[in-house]
Amino acid sequence: MEKITPRLPSGMRDFLPEDVLRRQYVIETVARVFEAFGYEPLQTPVLELEETLLGKYGADAEKLIFHAQHPGGKEKLALRYDLTVPLARAFALQESKLSLPFRRYQIAPVWRAERPQRGRYREFYQCDVDCVGVEGMEADAEVISVAVMALQRLGFSDFAMKINNRKLLTGIGIYAGLEGEALANLYRSIDKLDKIGVEGVRDELIKGGIAAETVARIMALIGSGATTERGYAVAERLIGHLRETLSGVPLALEGLAELEKVFYYLAASEVPSALVEFDPSMVRGLGYYTGPIFEAVSLSADPEERVGSLIGGGRYDELIGLFRKTPLPTVGISLGIERLIVLMEKRGMYPPHLRRTVVQVLVTVFNETLRPAALRLASQLRAAGLSVEVFAGGAKLGKQFAYADKRGIPLVAVLGEDELQAGTVKLKRLSDQHEQVVSGAEVSQIAQKLL
RNA sequence: GUGGCCGUGGUGGAGGGGUACCACGUCUGGUUGUGGCCCAGAAGGUCGAGGGUUCGAAGCCCUCCGGUCACCCCA
């Protein structure tokens, strides 16, 4: 066989043991928060039928779906693009076994054929929490609270949870006399506000063929959101202001009333005022959102910490209706775990007790004659619940210590002729060179204590 | 999909036409009952791939591949 140079598919990664341990820490931390709010774990296949995925995300997003055909395959298959559409499909299919409201979380990889960038991959994990079957805004506020708490538990405090409403955006379009394609273009331009500024958006809208006067009216509404002022008081003021201006547009008023409730519940849930922001210019690309939409961004000024949005979500009351007779109100939110990990790596946000290896004790092998004794000691330690490695191969003690050090194994057990004679084991903690001789009977207990 | 920048031992970098270099890592020894530090030595490269220019190319030119950043979009 000809040799091939090992390569990864573009935008995909191997995770080495050390990486996996850190990722597991992040995943377990957020999963614990999800469960604290009563969300249940759900798993679905990585492949879905094409018909399940197509037509849900919008034309731009659909181009990024990976198709997964095999030669002669009868079913048209594709890799899941997110966890939301699979939830809708799974819920509709399994609802006889479920009860409403159905709160579920899912932490699993999804695939998008995008151009990779920092914090952006073609295979990446999403952490979704969704609440099926609750019409009221308490559900929207709940998923936001869950996401905010998850970020806080990981140690983040410098982010803004931006909140807006699709109904309000559409209402602004109606107010400006736009619909269809023109409306979609309006959203796209508005979404760039924080990037290209008020003037940039104004120019782009005018270039897009919208009358200068109409553009001015739109900018008067959303331009006020260009400021990054956060907090409940600001949101309340802004809602009041928009309510007056848009008094003739029922859809916009409906959206504003929903937002008012969301902020009301969020405040009661003690989500800090400094973290929430009503941003009428925040849009989000996915096609299925129908009501409130959310997006959290890092407030870091460091350009190396610009990793896009950390959290995204919203209400999608029509999506499940595509898979059953009648629609079911649903709202959900997704944590960008990959981006959180990029920031945590950079800032060293992992707790000090996180180890680089699962191995807790290395049992050294003095020589081949003493290997059976080493194996017996390892079994004894394992029976006490420890993760134990017995040194493989023959090497001088010094090499075995160097190996433990390099691997990050915290504890080394030495069992030589002297110890065997005396019925003892010598334990050494590498971090501080603490060494003690213990009897065979108490070795497991002392080892636990030394970790 | 479009554009900018970059591909040199395992990793990170220097070298911009004349014998491929440095640091870290790896291995051996100093030190056959103890890791990190120090010292001595060793292994490891068709300079991303192919073509061209040249007496001579890692270097210059072209094409392709890969990475990265920006746009687009997004977790």
Short mmCIF file of C-alpha atoms (C1' of nucleotides) in Angstrom, two decimals:
data_model
loop_
_atom_site.label_atom_id
_atom_site.label_comp_id
_atom_site.label_asym_id
_atom_site.label_seq_id
_atom_site.Cartn_x
_atom_site.Cartn_y
_atom_site.Cartn_z
CA MET A 1 0.00 0.00 0.00
CA GLU A 2 1.20 3.47 -0.81
CA LYS A 3 1.70 5.73 2.21
CA ILE A 4 -0.57 8.70 2.56
CA THR A 5 0.10 11.84 4.53
CA PRO A 6 -2.37 12.01 7.40
CA ARG A 7 -4.76 14.94 7.05
CA LEU A 8 -7.99 16.06 8.61
CA PRO A 9 -11.03 17.17 6.65
CA SER A 10 -11.16 20.95 6.51
CA GLY A 11 -12.60 22.52 9.65
CA MET A 12 -12.55 19.26 11.63
CA ARG A 13 -10.38 18.36 14.61
CA ASP A 14 -8.92 15.56 16.67
CA PHE A 15 -9.26 16.06 20.40
CA LEU A 16 -6.34 14.73 22.42
CA PRO A 17 -6.96 13.34 25.93
CA GLU A 18 -6.02 16.63 27.57
CA ASP A 19 -8.48 18.51 25.29
CA VAL A 20 -11.23 16.00 25.94
CA LEU A 21 -10.89 16.38 29.70
CA ARG A 22 -11.32 20.14 29.41
CA ARG A 23 -14.24 19.79 27.00
CA GLN A 24 -15.90 17.33 29.35
CA TYR A 25 -15.57 19.82 32.17
CA VAL A 26 -17.37 22.47 30.11
CA ILE A 27 -20.05 20.05 28.93
CA GLU A 28 -20.70 18.68 32.42
CA THR A 29 -20.88 22.17 33.90
CA VAL A 30 -23.53 23.38 31.46
CA ALA A 31 -25.44 20.08 31.59
CA ARG A 32 -25.71 20.44 35.37
CA VAL A 33 -27.24 23.91 34.90
CA PHE A 34 -29.69 22.59 32.30
CA GLU A 35 -30.81 19.85 34.65
CA ALA A 36 -31.14 22.32 37.50
CA PHE A 37 -33.94 23.90 35.47
CA GLY A 38 -35.57 20.52 34.79
CA TYR A 39 -34.36 19.98 31.25
CA GLU A 40 -34.03 16.32 30.20
CA PRO A 41 -31.33 14.83 28.00
CA LEU A 42 -32.27 13.79 24.45
CA GLN A 43 -30.20 12.08 21.78
CA THR A 44 -30.99 11.87 18.07
CA PRO A 45 -29.07 10.42 15.10
CA VAL A 46 -26.33 12.45 13.42
CA LEU A 47 -28.01 11.70 10.08
CA GLU A 48 -31.49 12.86 9.19
CA LEU A 49 -33.52 12.35 6.06
CA GLU A 50 -32.92 15.24 3.67
CA GLU A 51 -36.60 16.03 3.65
CA THR A 52 -36.44 16.66 7.40
CA LEU A 53 -33.76 19.32 7.04
CA LEU A 54 -34.51 21.00 3.71
CA GLY A 55 -36.60 24.13 3.65
CA LYS A 56 -36.15 24.92 7.34
CA TYR A 57 -33.13 27.18 7.54
CA GLY A 58 -33.42 29.52 4.57
CA ALA A 59 -31.68 29.40 1.19
CA ASP A 60 -28.27 30.66 2.37
CA ALA A 61 -28.02 28.22 5.23
CA GLU A 62 -29.26 25.28 3.20
CA LYS A 63 -26.21 25.46 0.92
CA LEU A 64 -24.09 24.61 3.97
CA ILE A 65 -25.77 21.29 4.71
CA PHE A 66 -23.50 18.26 4.30
CA HIS A 67 -25.15 15.52 2.30
CA ALA A 68 -24.36 11.95 3.27
CA GLN A 69 -25.26 9.66 0.43
CA HIS A 70 -23.75 6.24 -0.03
CA PRO A 71 -23.70 4.52 -3.42
CA GLY A 72 -27.01 2.85 -4.09
CA GLY A 73 -28.60 4.30 -0.97
CA LYS A 74 -32.40 4.31 -1.09
CA GLU A 75 -32.81 7.08 1.48
CA LYS A 76 -31.57 10.61 0.89
CA LEU A 77 -29.56 11.48 3.98
CA ALA A 78 -27.82 14.54 5.37
CA LEU A 79 -25.75 15.38 8.45
CA ARG A 80 -27.70 17.43 10.95
CA TYR A 81 -27.16 21.19 10.62
CA ASP A 82 -28.37 22.05 14.10
CA LEU A 83 -30.21 20.37 16.97
CA THR A 84 -33.42 22.36 16.69
CA VAL A 85 -34.93 20.85 13.56
CA PRO A 86 -34.06 17.31 14.74
CA LEU A 87 -35.83 18.14 18.01
CA ALA A 88 -38.95 19.22 16.12
CA ARG A 89 -38.87 15.99 14.09
CA ALA A 90 -38.17 13.81 17.13
CA PHE A 91 -40.85 15.46 19.23
CA ALA A 92 -43.50 15.12 16.54
CA LEU A 93 -42.56 11.48 16.04
CA GLN A 94 -42.40 10.54 19.72
CA GLU A 95 -44.96 12.84 21.27
CA SER A 96 -47.24 10.03 22.39
CA LYS A 97 -44.50 9.07 24.86
CA LEU A 98 -43.83 12.62 26.01
CA SER A 99 -45.75 15.17 28.00
CA LEU A 100 -46.04 18.92 27.62
CA PRO A 101 -44.28 21.12 28.28
CA PHE A 102 -41.31 19.13 27.05
CA ARG A 103 -38.02 20.56 28.23
CA ARG A 104 -34.97 18.95 26.71
CA TYR A 105 -31.29 19.60 26.31
CA GLN A 106 -28.90 18.07 23.82
CA ILE A 107 -25.12 18.45 23.63
CA ALA A 108 -23.87 16.96 20.40
CA PRO A 109 -21.92 17.69 17.22
CA VAL A 110 -23.50 19.32 14.17
CA TRP A 111 -22.01 19.88 10.72
CA ARG A 112 -21.91 22.95 8.51
CA ALA A 113 -19.92 23.29 5.27
CA GLU A 114 -18.68 26.78 6.10
CA ARG A 115 -15.28 28.30 5.61
CA PRO A 116 -13.47 27.64 8.93
CA GLN A 117 -12.30 30.55 11.08
CA ARG A 118 -11.33 31.22 14.67
CA GLY A 119 -13.96 29.59 16.86
CA ARG A 120 -15.72 28.35 13.77
CA TYR A 121 -15.52 24.79 12.53
CA ARG A 122 -17.25 22.44 10.11
CA GLU A 123 -17.87 19.94 12.86
CA PHE A 124 -18.72 21.51 16.20
CA TYR A 125 -20.69 20.87 19.36
CA GLN A 126 -23.88 22.69 20.12
CA CYS A 127 -25.52 22.79 23.54
CA ASP A 128 -29.23 23.34 23.05
CA VAL A 129 -32.00 23.83 25.57
CA ASP A 130 -35.53 24.03 24.21
CA CYS A 131 -38.96 24.21 25.77
CA VAL A 132 -41.82 22.76 23.71
CA GLY A 133 -45.45 23.67 24.31
CA VAL A 134 -45.40 26.90 26.28
CA GLU A 135 -46.96 29.89 24.60
CA GLY A 136 -46.16 32.43 27.29
CA MET A 137 -43.01 34.49 27.55
CA GLU A 138 -42.05 32.74 30.79
CA ALA A 139 -40.52 30.04 28.59
CA ASP A 140 -38.46 32.57 26.64
CA ALA A 141 -37.22 34.14 29.85
CA GLU A 142 -36.49 30.67 31.22
CA VAL A 143 -34.22 29.54 28.39
CA ILE A 144 -32.41 32.87 28.54
CA SER A 145 -31.92 32.45 32.30
CA VAL A 146 -30.59 28.95 31.77
CA ALA A 147 -28.07 30.13 29.18
CA VAL A 148 -26.94 33.08 31.27
CA MET A 149 -26.45 30.89 34.32
CA ALA A 150 -24.46 28.37 32.28
CA LEU A 151 -22.10 31.10 31.13
CA GLN A 152 -21.79 32.44 34.66
CA ARG A 153 -21.01 28.97 36.04
CA LEU A 154 -18.15 28.72 33.56
CA GLY A 155 -16.83 32.02 34.84
CA PHE A 156 -18.01 34.47 32.19
CA SER A 157 -19.26 37.89 33.21
CA ASP A 158 -18.30 40.17 30.31
CA PHE A 159 -21.04 39.41 27.83
CA ALA A 160 -24.27 41.01 26.67
CA MET A 161 -27.44 39.03 26.09
CA LYS A 162 -29.06 40.90 23.23
CA ILE A 163 -32.79 40.46 22.86
CA ASN A 164 -35.08 41.47 20.02
CA ASN A 165 -38.26 40.24 18.34
CA ARG A 166 -38.92 39.10 14.79
CA LYS A 167 -42.40 40.57 15.01
CA LEU A 168 -40.92 43.96 15.79
CA LEU A 169 -38.49 43.72 12.88
CA THR A 170 -41.26 42.74 10.50
CA GLY A 171 -43.38 45.53 11.97
CA ILE A 172 -40.65 48.04 11.24
CA GLY A 173 -40.58 46.73 7.67
CA ILE A 174 -44.33 47.20 7.38
CA TYR A 175 -44.01 50.66 8.86
CA ALA A 176 -41.44 51.45 6.16
CA GLY A 177 -43.63 49.91 3.49
CA LEU A 178 -41.43 46.93 2.70
CA GLU A 179 -42.18 43.25 2.17
CA GLY A 180 -40.74 40.09 0.67
CA GLU A 181 -37.21 40.35 -0.74
CA ALA A 182 -36.86 44.01 0.21
CA LEU A 183 -37.66 43.07 3.81
CA ALA A 184 -35.00 40.34 3.84
CA ASN A 185 -32.44 42.82 2.53
CA LEU A 186 -33.49 45.26 5.22
CA TYR A 187 -32.80 42.65 7.92
CA ARG A 188 -29.40 41.85 6.45
CA SER A 189 -28.36 45.49 6.41
CA ILE A 190 -29.69 46.17 9.89
CA ASP A 191 -27.75 43.18 11.19
CA LYS A 192 -24.52 44.87 10.15
CA LEU A 193 -25.18 47.91 12.30
CA ASP A 194 -22.52 47.21 14.89
CA LYS A 195 -20.02 46.42 12.14
CA ILE A 196 -20.53 49.18 9.57
CA GLY A 197 -22.27 51.77 11.74
CA VAL A 198 -25.37 53.89 11.25
CA GLU A 199 -23.98 55.61 8.17
CA GLY A 200 -22.99 52.29 6.62
CA VAL A 201 -26.45 50.85 7.05
CA ARG A 202 -28.05 54.03 5.74
CA ASP A 203 -25.88 53.95 2.60
CA GLU A 204 -26.55 50.27 2.02
CA LEU A 205 -30.32 50.70 2.33
CA ILE A 206 -30.37 53.65 -0.05
CA LYS A 207 -28.20 51.71 -2.51
CA GLY A 208 -30.69 48.87 -2.18
CA GLY A 209 -33.35 51.13 -3.69
CA ILE A 210 -35.23 52.21 -0.60
CA ALA A 211 -36.29 55.88 -0.67
CA ALA A 212 -34.09 58.15 1.41
CA GLU A 213 -37.06 59.33 3.41
CA THR A 214 -38.09 55.77 4.26
CA VAL A 215 -34.52 54.93 5.27
CA ALA A 216 -34.50 57.92 7.59
CA ARG A 217 -37.67 56.65 9.28
CA ILE A 218 -36.19 53.19 9.74
CA MET A 219 -32.92 54.53 11.07
CA ALA A 220 -34.76 56.66 13.58
CA LEU A 221 -36.21 53.45 15.01
CA ILE A 222 -33.31 51.03 15.02
CA GLY A 223 -30.51 53.56 15.07
CA SER A 224 -31.27 54.19 18.70
CA GLY A 225 -30.10 50.63 19.32
CA ALA A 226 -26.65 51.42 17.98
CA THR A 227 -25.72 52.48 21.47
CA THR A 228 -24.65 49.47 23.50
CA GLU A 229 -26.49 50.55 26.61
CA ARG A 230 -27.66 47.60 28.65
CA GLY A 231 -30.13 47.05 31.42
CA TYR A 232 -33.83 46.78 32.17
CA ALA A 233 -34.41 50.52 32.55
CA VAL A 234 -32.97 51.25 29.12
CA ALA A 235 -35.03 48.46 27.58
CA GLU A 236 -38.19 49.77 29.16
CA ARG A 237 -37.56 53.28 27.87
CA LEU A 238 -36.81 52.01 24.38
CA ILE A 239 -39.93 49.85 24.30
CA GLY A 240 -42.03 52.90 25.30
CA HIS A 241 -40.44 55.00 22.59
CA LEU A 242 -40.98 52.39 19.86
CA ARG A 243 -44.55 51.77 21.02
CA GLU A 244 -45.41 55.40 20.36
CA THR A 245 -43.80 55.55 16.95
CA LEU A 246 -45.20 52.20 15.80
CA SER A 247 -48.69 52.67 17.29
CA GLY A 248 -50.24 52.08 13.87
CA VAL A 249 -48.57 48.68 13.35
CA PRO A 250 -50.31 45.94 15.38
CA LEU A 251 -47.62 43.32 14.70
CA ALA A 252 -44.92 45.61 16.06
CA LEU A 253 -46.97 46.33 19.17
CA GLU A 254 -47.43 42.61 19.72
CA GLY A 255 -43.69 42.10 19.50
CA LEU A 256 -43.06 44.93 21.95
CA ALA A 257 -45.59 43.52 24.42
CA GLU A 258 -43.81 40.16 24.25
CA LEU A 259 -40.45 41.78 24.89
CA GLU A 260 -41.85 43.66 27.84
CA LYS A 261 -42.91 40.38 29.41
CA VAL A 262 -39.59 38.70 28.67
CA PHE A 263 -37.72 41.47 30.48
CA TYR A 264 -40.25 41.38 33.32
CA TYR A 265 -39.65 37.65 33.91
CA LEU A 266 -35.92 37.95 33.45
CA ALA A 267 -35.69 40.61 36.13
CA ALA A 268 -37.73 38.41 38.48
CA SER A 269 -35.37 35.51 37.74
CA GLU A 270 -32.55 37.76 38.94
CA VAL A 271 -30.72 37.83 35.64
CA PRO A 272 -28.35 40.77 36.21
CA SER A 273 -29.42 43.99 34.54
CA ALA A 274 -25.88 44.59 33.28
CA LEU A 275 -26.08 41.46 31.12
CA VAL A 276 -29.33 42.11 29.23
CA GLU A 277 -29.78 44.44 26.32
CA PHE A 278 -32.77 45.24 24.13
CA ASP A 279 -31.21 45.64 20.68
CA PRO A 280 -33.75 46.46 17.93
CA SER A 281 -30.98 46.02 15.34
CA MET A 282 -30.18 42.41 16.25
CA VAL A 283 -31.52 40.10 13.53
CA ARG A 284 -30.24 36.46 13.33
CA GLY A 285 -30.17 34.55 10.09
CA LEU A 286 -32.15 31.35 10.59
CA GLY A 287 -35.49 31.26 8.85
CA TYR A 288 -37.64 29.55 11.45
CA TYR A 289 -37.76 32.21 14.19
CA THR A 290 -41.17 33.81 14.75
CA GLY A 291 -41.00 35.82 18.00
CA PRO A 292 -38.34 36.88 20.48
CA ILE A 293 -34.75 36.25 19.37
CA PHE A 294 -31.61 36.18 21.50
CA GLU A 295 -27.92 36.46 20.94
CA ALA A 296 -25.08 36.81 23.45
CA VAL A 297 -21.82 38.41 22.41
CA SER A 298 -18.53 38.73 24.27
CA LEU A 299 -17.75 42.29 25.29
CA SER A 300 -14.00 41.73 25.16
CA ALA A 301 -12.02 44.41 23.35
CA ASP A 302 -9.22 41.95 22.53
CA PRO A 303 -9.33 41.23 18.77
CA GLU A 304 -8.12 37.68 19.44
CA GLU A 305 -11.25 37.13 21.47
CA ARG A 306 -13.56 38.07 18.63
CA VAL A 307 -15.23 34.75 18.07
CA GLY A 308 -18.72 35.75 16.98
CA SER A 309 -21.79 35.10 19.05
CA LEU A 310 -21.57 32.92 22.14
CA ILE A 311 -25.25 32.11 22.38
CA GLY A 312 -28.08 32.22 19.88
CA GLY A 313 -31.73 31.34 19.97
CA GLY A 314 -35.31 32.37 19.75
CA ARG A 315 -38.93 31.37 19.50
CA TYR A 316 -40.06 29.23 16.58
CA ASP A 317 -43.78 28.62 16.97
CA GLU A 318 -44.33 27.21 13.47
CA LEU A 319 -41.46 24.73 13.09
CA ILE A 320 -42.95 21.71 14.86
CA GLY A 321 -46.14 22.30 12.88
CA LEU A 322 -44.24 21.22 9.79
CA PHE A 323 -44.06 17.71 11.29
CA ARG A 324 -47.58 17.38 12.80
CA LYS A 325 -51.13 18.54 12.25
CA THR A 326 -50.99 21.71 14.28
CA PRO A 327 -48.14 23.95 15.37
CA LEU A 328 -46.81 23.92 18.91
CA PRO A 329 -45.23 27.01 20.46
CA THR A 330 -41.55 26.38 21.13
CA VAL A 331 -38.55 28.41 22.21
CA GLY A 332 -34.94 27.43 22.48
CA ILE A 333 -31.40 28.64 22.86
CA SER A 334 -28.02 27.29 21.88
CA LEU A 335 -24.65 27.76 23.60
CA GLY A 336 -21.62 28.03 21.37
CA ILE A 337 -19.46 25.71 23.40
CA GLU A 338 -16.58 25.84 20.89
CA ARG A 339 -16.34 29.59 21.18
CA LEU A 340 -16.59 29.44 24.95
CA ILE A 341 -13.70 26.98 24.90
CA VAL A 342 -11.61 29.30 22.70
CA LEU A 343 -12.06 32.06 25.28
CA MET A 344 -11.52 29.76 28.26
CA GLU A 345 -8.27 28.46 26.76
CA LYS A 346 -7.02 31.94 26.06
CA ARG A 347 -7.89 33.27 29.50
CA GLY A 348 -6.97 30.15 31.48
CA MET A 349 -10.44 29.87 32.96
CA TYR A 350 -10.24 26.18 33.87
CA PRO A 351 -10.27 25.27 37.56
CA PRO A 352 -6.84 24.28 38.93
CA HIS A 353 -7.98 20.80 39.91
CA LEU A 354 -8.57 19.85 36.25
CA ARG A 355 -5.99 17.19 35.39
CA ARG A 356 -4.22 16.48 32.13
CA THR A 357 -4.76 12.75 32.43
CA VAL A 358 -7.27 10.36 33.96
CA VAL A 359 -4.42 8.48 35.65
CA GLN A 360 -4.17 9.24 39.35
CA VAL A 361 -1.42 6.84 40.38
CA LEU A 362 1.55 5.39 38.51
CA VAL A 363 2.76 2.14 40.05
CA THR A 364 6.43 1.79 39.19
CA VAL A 365 7.94 -1.57 38.36
CA PHE A 366 11.26 -2.02 40.07
CA ASN A 367 12.32 -4.98 37.97
CA GLU A 368 10.62 -7.89 36.21
CA THR A 369 10.72 -10.02 39.37
CA LEU A 370 8.71 -7.43 41.25
CA ARG A 371 6.12 -6.84 38.48
CA PRO A 372 3.59 -9.30 40.00
CA ALA A 373 3.72 -7.37 43.26
CA ALA A 374 3.19 -4.11 41.33
CA LEU A 375 0.19 -5.62 39.54
CA ARG A 376 -1.31 -6.74 42.85
CA LEU A 377 -0.84 -3.25 44.31
CA ALA A 378 -2.54 -1.72 41.25
CA SER A 379 -5.55 -4.03 41.63
CA GLN A 380 -5.83 -3.07 45.26
CA LEU A 381 -5.79 0.65 44.42
CA ARG A 382 -8.33 0.18 41.62
CA ALA A 383 -10.65 -1.65 43.96
CA ALA A 384 -10.67 1.52 46.03
CA GLY A 385 -11.83 3.47 42.99
CA LEU A 386 -8.56 4.94 41.80
CA SER A 387 -7.37 5.15 38.21
CA VAL A 388 -4.04 3.38 38.18
CA GLU A 389 -1.40 2.74 35.55
CA VAL A 390 1.34 0.15 35.96
CA PHE A 391 4.52 1.16 34.18
CA ALA A 392 4.85 -0.83 30.98
CA GLY A 393 8.25 -2.09 29.88
CA GLY A 394 11.52 -1.99 31.74
CA ALA A 395 13.19 1.27 32.68
CA LYS A 396 15.17 2.80 35.48
CA LEU A 397 13.17 4.33 38.30
CA GLY A 398 14.25 7.79 37.18
CA LYS A 399 12.70 7.20 33.77
CA GLN A 400 9.49 6.04 35.36
CA PHE A 401 9.32 9.19 37.48
CA ALA A 402 10.07 11.35 34.45
CA TYR A 403 7.28 9.58 32.60
CA ALA A 404 4.79 10.27 35.40
CA ASP A 405 5.85 13.91 35.47
CA LYS A 406 5.51 14.33 31.74
CA ARG A 407 2.08 12.72 31.69
CA GLY A 408 0.89 14.85 34.60
CA ILE A 409 0.21 11.85 36.84
CA PRO A 410 0.03 13.28 40.36
CA LEU A 411 1.05 10.29 42.46
CA VAL A 412 3.81 7.66 42.10
CA ALA A 413 3.89 4.40 44.06
CA VAL A 414 7.26 2.74 44.59
CA LEU A 415 7.35 -0.93 45.48
CA GLY A 416 10.94 -2.22 45.70
CA GLU A 417 12.68 -5.03 47.56
CA ASP A 418 12.78 -3.08 50.81
CA GLU A 419 9.08 -2.23 50.74
CA LEU A 420 8.10 -5.76 49.78
CA GLN A 421 10.11 -7.11 52.72
CA ALA A 422 8.51 -4.66 55.12
CA GLY A 423 5.01 -5.01 53.63
CA THR A 424 4.91 -1.31 52.80
CA VAL A 425 4.57 0.99 49.78
CA LYS A 426 6.26 4.33 49.25
CA LEU A 427 3.99 7.04 47.85
CA LYS A 428 5.31 10.26 46.35
CA ARG A 429 3.27 13.27 45.33
CA LEU A 430 5.12 14.91 42.44
CA SER A 431 3.71 18.41 42.84
CA ASP A 432 5.40 19.04 46.21
CA GLN A 433 7.77 16.06 46.58
CA HIS A 434 5.85 14.88 49.64
CA GLU A 435 6.88 11.27 50.23
CA GLN A 436 5.63 8.80 52.76
CA VAL A 437 5.96 5.11 53.52
CA VAL A 438 2.62 3.47 54.23
CA SER A 439 1.54 -0.01 55.18
CA GLY A 440 -0.09 -2.22 52.55
CA ALA A 441 -3.39 -2.08 54.39
CA GLU A 442 -3.74 1.69 54.33
CA VAL A 443 -2.20 2.44 50.95
CA SER A 444 -5.50 3.09 49.11
CA GLN A 445 -6.80 5.37 51.78
CA ILE A 446 -3.60 7.42 52.00
CA ALA A 447 -3.34 7.60 48.21
CA GLN A 448 -6.86 9.08 48.09
CA LYS A 449 -5.89 11.63 50.67
CA LEU A 450 -2.70 12.64 48.87
CA LEU A 451 -4.54 13.44 45.59
"C1'" G B 1 -17.74 31.55 -3.37
"C1'" U B 2 -14.20 36.33 -3.54
"C1'" G B 3 -9.63 38.83 -1.86
"C1'" G B 4 -4.93 39.59 1.38
"C1'" C B 5 -1.01 37.02 3.99
"C1'" C B 6 1.65 32.40 5.04
"C1'" G B 7 3.59 26.93 4.07
"C1'" U B 8 11.50 25.37 6.32
"C1'" G B 9 13.26 18.48 11.16
"C1'" G B 10 7.85 16.38 15.80
"C1'" U B 11 6.48 21.90 17.38
"C1'" G B 12 7.58 27.25 16.97
"C1'" G B 13 10.68 30.38 14.24
"C1'" A B 14 15.51 32.59 11.32
"C1'" G B 15 17.44 32.43 6.36
"C1'" G B 16 14.91 36.53 0.26
"C1'" G B 17 20.15 33.13 -5.54
"C1'" G B 18 26.22 30.02 -3.58
"C1'" U B 19 27.61 23.74 1.77
"C1'" A B 20 20.03 24.26 5.53
"C1'" C B 21 20.21 27.16 10.96
"C1'" C B 22 18.20 28.27 16.13
"C1'" A B 23 15.04 27.16 20.26
"C1'" C B 24 11.89 23.63 22.40
"C1'" G B 25 10.81 18.48 22.16
"C1'" U B 26 12.88 13.30 21.38
"C1'" C B 27 16.90 9.63 22.36
"C1'" U B 28 21.75 8.26 24.95
"C1'" G B 29 25.13 9.22 28.84
"C1'" G B 30 26.89 12.04 33.36
"C1'" U B 31 23.32 9.60 37.90
"C1'" U B 32 21.56 1.01 37.81
"C1'" G B 33 16.01 3.45 44.63
"C1'" U B 34 13.30 9.13 42.62
"C1'" G B 35 10.87 13.69 37.91
"C1'" G B 36 11.55 19.22 36.90
"C1'" C B 37 17.52 22.20 36.83
"C1'" C B 38 22.52 21.63 34.74
"C1'" C B 39 26.43 19.40 31.44
"C1'" A B 40 28.12 16.26 27.16
"C1'" G B 41 26.63 13.83 22.82
"C1'" A B 42 23.11 11.77 19.02
"C1'" A B 43 19.03 11.03 15.81
"C1'" G B 44 15.64 13.64 12.85
"C1'" G B 45 14.57 17.86 6.80
"C1'" U B 46 13.39 15.41 -1.35
"C1'" C B 47 12.40 23.64 2.69
"C1'" G B 48 3.63 22.00 0.92
"C1'" A B 49 3.29 19.62 -4.50
"C1'" G B 50 4.36 20.07 -9.68
"C1'" G B 51 6.49 22.85 -13.58
"C1'" G B 52 9.66 27.06 -15.26
"C1'" U B 53 14.02 30.74 -15.09
"C1'" U B 54 19.38 29.98 -13.78
"C1'" C B 55 26.00 27.31 -14.05
"C1'" G B 56 23.32 26.96 -9.36
"C1'" A B 57 16.49 27.69 -6.32
"C1'" A B 58 14.21 26.97 0.40
"C1'" G B 59 14.60 31.81 -1.93
"C1'" C B 60 12.61 34.38 -8.31
"C1'" C B 61 8.09 33.21 -11.87
"C1'" C B 62 3.52 30.14 -12.95
"C1'" U B 63 -0.15 26.47 -11.51
"C1'" C B 64 -2.24 23.56 -7.84
"C1'" C B 65 -2.92 21.98 -2.68
"C1'" G B 66 -3.19 23.29 2.45
"C1'" G B 67 -3.43 26.91 6.50
"C1'" U B 68 -4.86 31.67 8.20
"C1'" C B 69 -7.31 36.49 8.20
"C1'" A B 70 -11.21 39.52 6.06
"C1'" C B 71 -15.96 39.59 3.28
"C1'" C B 72 -20.60 36.57 3.43
"C1'" C B 73 -22.93 33.97 7.11
"C1'" C B 74 -22.87 31.87 11.91
"C1'" A B 75 -22.21 28.55 17.63
#
